[in-house]
Coordinates of C-alpha atoms in Angstrom, one line a residue:
M717 CA 17.5 38.7 -101.8
A718 CA 19.3 35.8 -100.1
T719 CA 18.9 32.3 -101.5
I720 CA 17.7 29.7 -98.9
F721 CA 19.1 26.2 -99.0
M722 CA 17.8 23.1 -97.2
Y723 CA 19.5 19.7 -97.3
N724 CA 18.0 16.4 -96.0
S725 CA 20.9 14.1 -95.3
E726 CA 18.5 11.0 -95.2
T727 CA 17.0 11.5 -98.6
E728 CA 20.0 13.4 -100.0
I729 CA 17.7 16.0 -101.5
L730 CA 18.8 19.6 -101.7
E731 CA 16.0 22.2 -101.9
Y732 CA 16.7 25.9 -102.7
Q733 CA 14.5 28.8 -103.6
S734 CA 14.8 30.4 -107.0
G735 CA 12.9 33.1 -108.7
S736 CA 10.3 30.7 -110.0
G737 CA 9.9 28.8 -106.7
W738 CA 11.5 25.9 -104.8
V739 CA 13.8 23.6 -106.7
R740 CA 14.5 20.0 -105.5
V741 CA 17.8 18.4 -106.6
S742 CA 19.0 14.9 -105.7
K743 CA 22.6 14.5 -104.6
S744 CA 23.3 12.2 -107.6
D745 CA 22.6 15.3 -109.9
F746 CA 25.0 17.6 -108.0
P747 CA 28.2 18.6 -109.7
E748 CA 31.2 16.7 -108.1
K749 CA 32.5 19.9 -106.6
V750 CA 29.2 20.7 -105.0
T751 CA 28.8 17.1 -103.8
N752 CA 32.2 17.1 -102.2
G753 CA 31.5 20.4 -100.6
I754 CA 28.2 19.2 -99.0
D755 CA 30.0 16.0 -97.8
D756 CA 32.7 18.2 -96.2
I757 CA 30.1 20.3 -94.5
L758 CA 28.2 17.3 -93.2
E759 CA 31.4 15.7 -92.0
L760 CA 32.3 19.0 -90.2
I761 CA 28.8 19.1 -88.6
E762 CA 29.1 15.5 -87.4
S763 CA 32.6 16.2 -86.0
L764 CA 31.2 19.1 -84.0
R765 CA 28.4 17.2 -82.4
P766 CA 30.6 15.5 -79.7
V767 CA 32.0 18.9 -78.9
Q768 CA 28.5 20.4 -78.6
D769 CA 27.3 17.4 -76.5
R770 CA 30.2 17.8 -74.2
Q771 CA 29.6 21.5 -73.8
I772 CA 26.0 20.9 -73.0
E773 CA 26.9 18.3 -70.5
E774 CA 29.4 20.7 -68.9
L775 CA 26.8 23.5 -68.7
Q776 CA 24.3 21.1 -67.1
T777 CA 27.0 20.0 -64.6
E778 CA 27.8 23.6 -63.8
K779 CA 24.1 24.4 -63.4
Q780 CA 23.6 21.6 -60.9
E781 CA 26.7 22.8 -58.9
L782 CA 25.3 26.3 -58.8
L783 CA 21.9 25.0 -57.6
R784 CA 23.7 23.0 -54.9
Q785 CA 25.7 26.0 -53.8
N786 CA 22.5 28.1 -53.8
S787 CA 20.7 25.5 -51.7
S788 CA 23.6 25.4 -49.3
I789 CA 23.7 29.2 -49.0
Q790 CA 19.9 29.3 -48.3
A791 CA 20.3 26.7 -45.6
Q792 CA 23.1 28.7 -44.0
N793 CA 21.0 31.9 -44.1
T794 CA 18.2 30.1 -42.5
E795 CA 20.5 28.8 -39.7
L796 CA 22.0 32.2 -39.2
Q797 CA 18.5 33.8 -39.0
E798 CA 17.4 31.3 -36.4
H799 CA 20.6 31.9 -34.4
N800 CA 20.0 35.6 -34.6
D801 CA 16.4 35.2 -33.4
D802 CA 17.7 33.2 -30.4
L803 CA 20.2 35.8 -29.6
N804 CA 17.6 38.6 -29.8
A805 CA 15.3 36.6 -27.5
N806 CA 18.2 36.1 -25.0
V807 CA 19.0 39.8 -25.1
I808 CA 15.4 40.8 -24.5
S809 CA 15.2 38.3 -21.6
L810 CA 18.3 39.6 -20.0
K811 CA 17.1 43.2 -20.4
T812 CA 13.8 42.4 -18.8
A813 CA 15.5 40.6 -15.9
S814 CA 17.8 43.6 -15.5
E815 CA 14.9 46.0 -15.3
Q816 CA 13.1 43.9 -12.8
L817 CA 16.2 43.6 -10.7
Y818 CA 16.7 47.4 -10.8
K819 CA 13.1 47.9 -9.5
T820 CA 13.9 46.0 -6.3
L821 CA 17.0 47.9 -5.3
T822 CA 17.4 50.4 -2.4
E823 CA 18.7 53.9 -3.1
E824 CA 22.2 52.8 -2.0
Q825 CA 22.1 49.7 -4.1
Q826 CA 20.6 51.7 -7.0
S827 CA 23.6 54.1 -6.9
Q828 CA 26.0 51.2 -7.0
F829 CA 24.0 49.6 -9.8
I830 CA 24.1 52.8 -11.9
S831 CA 27.8 53.1 -11.6
S832 CA 28.2 49.6 -13.1
F833 CA 26.9 50.8 -16.5
D834 CA 28.8 52.7 -19.1
V835 CA 28.5 56.5 -19.1
W836 CA 26.7 58.1 -22.0
E837 CA 29.0 59.4 -24.7
T838 CA 28.6 61.8 -27.7
G839 CA 29.3 60.5 -31.2
K840 CA 28.6 56.9 -30.2
S841 CA 26.2 54.6 -32.1
Y842 CA 23.4 53.3 -29.8
K843 CA 21.0 50.6 -30.7
V844 CA 17.5 50.0 -29.3
G845 CA 17.7 48.5 -25.8
D846 CA 21.1 49.8 -24.8
I847 CA 21.3 51.0 -21.2
F848 CA 23.8 53.6 -19.8
S849 CA 24.1 56.1 -17.0
Y850 CA 23.9 59.9 -17.3
N851 CA 23.9 62.4 -14.4
N852 CA 23.5 59.4 -12.0
E853 CA 20.4 58.1 -13.8
L854 CA 19.9 55.1 -15.9
Y855 CA 18.5 55.5 -19.4
R856 CA 17.4 53.0 -22.0
V857 CA 17.6 53.7 -25.8
V858 CA 14.2 53.5 -27.5
Q859 CA 15.4 54.5 -31.0
A860 CA 18.7 53.6 -32.7
H861 CA 20.9 56.6 -33.4
T862 CA 24.4 58.2 -33.1
S863 CA 24.5 60.5 -30.0
Q864 CA 25.0 64.2 -30.3
S865 CA 26.0 66.8 -27.8
D866 CA 22.6 68.5 -28.1
W867 CA 20.7 65.2 -27.9
T868 CA 21.3 64.6 -24.2
P869 CA 19.3 61.8 -22.6
D870 CA 17.4 64.2 -20.3
A871 CA 16.3 66.4 -23.2
V872 CA 15.3 64.0 -25.9
P873 CA 12.6 61.5 -24.6
A874 CA 12.1 60.3 -28.2
L875 CA 15.5 58.6 -28.0
Y876 CA 15.8 57.6 -24.3
T877 CA 13.6 56.4 -21.5
R878 CA 14.7 57.2 -17.9
F879 CA 14.6 54.8 -15.0
T880 CA 14.0 56.7 -11.8
I881 CA 12.9 54.8 -8.7
V882 CA 10.9 57.0 -6.3
A883 CA 8.4 54.6 -4.6
S884 CA 7.6 51.0 -3.6
N885 CA 4.5 48.9 -4.1
N886 CA 2.8 46.8 -1.4
A887 CA 5.3 44.0 -1.9
G888 CA 8.2 46.3 -1.2
E889 CA 9.4 46.4 -4.8
A890 CA 10.8 49.6 -6.2
V891 CA 8.5 51.3 -8.8
P892 CA 9.8 53.7 -11.5
E893 CA 8.5 57.2 -11.8
F894 CA 6.0 57.9 -14.6
V895 CA 7.6 59.2 -17.8
Q896 CA 5.4 60.6 -20.5
P897 CA 5.6 58.3 -23.5
T898 CA 6.3 59.8 -26.9
G899 CA 4.7 57.0 -28.9
A900 CA 4.1 53.3 -29.1
H901 CA 7.8 52.5 -28.7
D902 CA 7.9 53.6 -25.1
A903 CA 4.3 53.2 -24.1
Y904 CA 3.2 51.4 -21.0
N905 CA 1.6 47.9 -21.2
T906 CA -0.9 46.1 -19.0
G907 CA 0.5 45.4 -15.6
D908 CA 3.3 48.0 -15.7
L909 CA 3.7 49.9 -12.4
V910 CA 4.6 53.6 -12.1
S911 CA 4.8 56.2 -9.4
F912 CA 2.8 59.3 -10.1
E913 CA 2.0 62.2 -7.8
G914 CA 2.6 60.2 -4.7
H915 CA 0.7 57.1 -5.6
V916 CA 1.6 53.8 -7.3
Y917 CA -0.5 53.0 -10.4
K918 CA -0.8 49.9 -12.5
S919 CA -1.6 50.1 -16.2
L920 CA -4.9 48.4 -17.2
I921 CA -4.3 48.6 -21.0
D922 CA -1.5 48.0 -23.6
A923 CA 0.0 50.8 -25.5
N924 CA -0.8 53.2 -22.7
T925 CA 0.5 56.7 -23.6
Y926 CA -1.6 58.6 -21.0
S927 CA -0.8 59.6 -17.5
P928 CA -3.0 58.5 -14.7
S929 CA -4.5 62.0 -14.5
A930 CA -5.0 62.3 -18.2
Y931 CA -6.8 59.0 -18.6
P932 CA -7.8 57.5 -15.2
Q933 CA -9.7 54.6 -16.9
G934 CA -6.3 53.3 -18.1
W935 CA -4.8 53.1 -14.5
E936 CA -5.5 51.5 -11.2
V937 CA -4.2 52.9 -7.9
V938 CA -2.4 50.1 -6.1
G939 CA -0.3 52.0 -3.5

């Protein structure tokens, strides 16, 4: 069993545990060798205190610097996120404007417009919103993916939405042909115009995945 010692430097009392209990001995009763040993230990402890205080101060300084750096990184992340949100908003705005412009083109202008876009390629990474040409048609990506030779735009509507202008509304604007949506990602929304079976229809609801014949209540004939 280990012996436990406790020394009070103010009262100069040493307490230790013996077989019969705790024993209290004053420093004046210590043998000289023991007294000198305790003094040496106390002196060593006192000499180490400045080192310990300095280390604590250095650790606190380092902690403050790390907190400052973390705060700076968080601020930069917030700024980058805001910048990214602005870029995404601009991209969406440009894509919407591009689609609206496309709807107003004549067939000759449409052909010229289509040729200005990159041709669809296999083995290429596409992101949502990308527009390209394939077999003299324009397609928009509705799901991010890497293209494959057996995933052609005309065969996989889950990945691509086709733009085909086949009619005009009463204002003379070109209207795209109805393409059966495959889910919420390419559904029609309120106000969207489509050409279907020789007529122009306007969607009356959001998230419209039905054709005018399948759900007439969701469409209005406007041309």
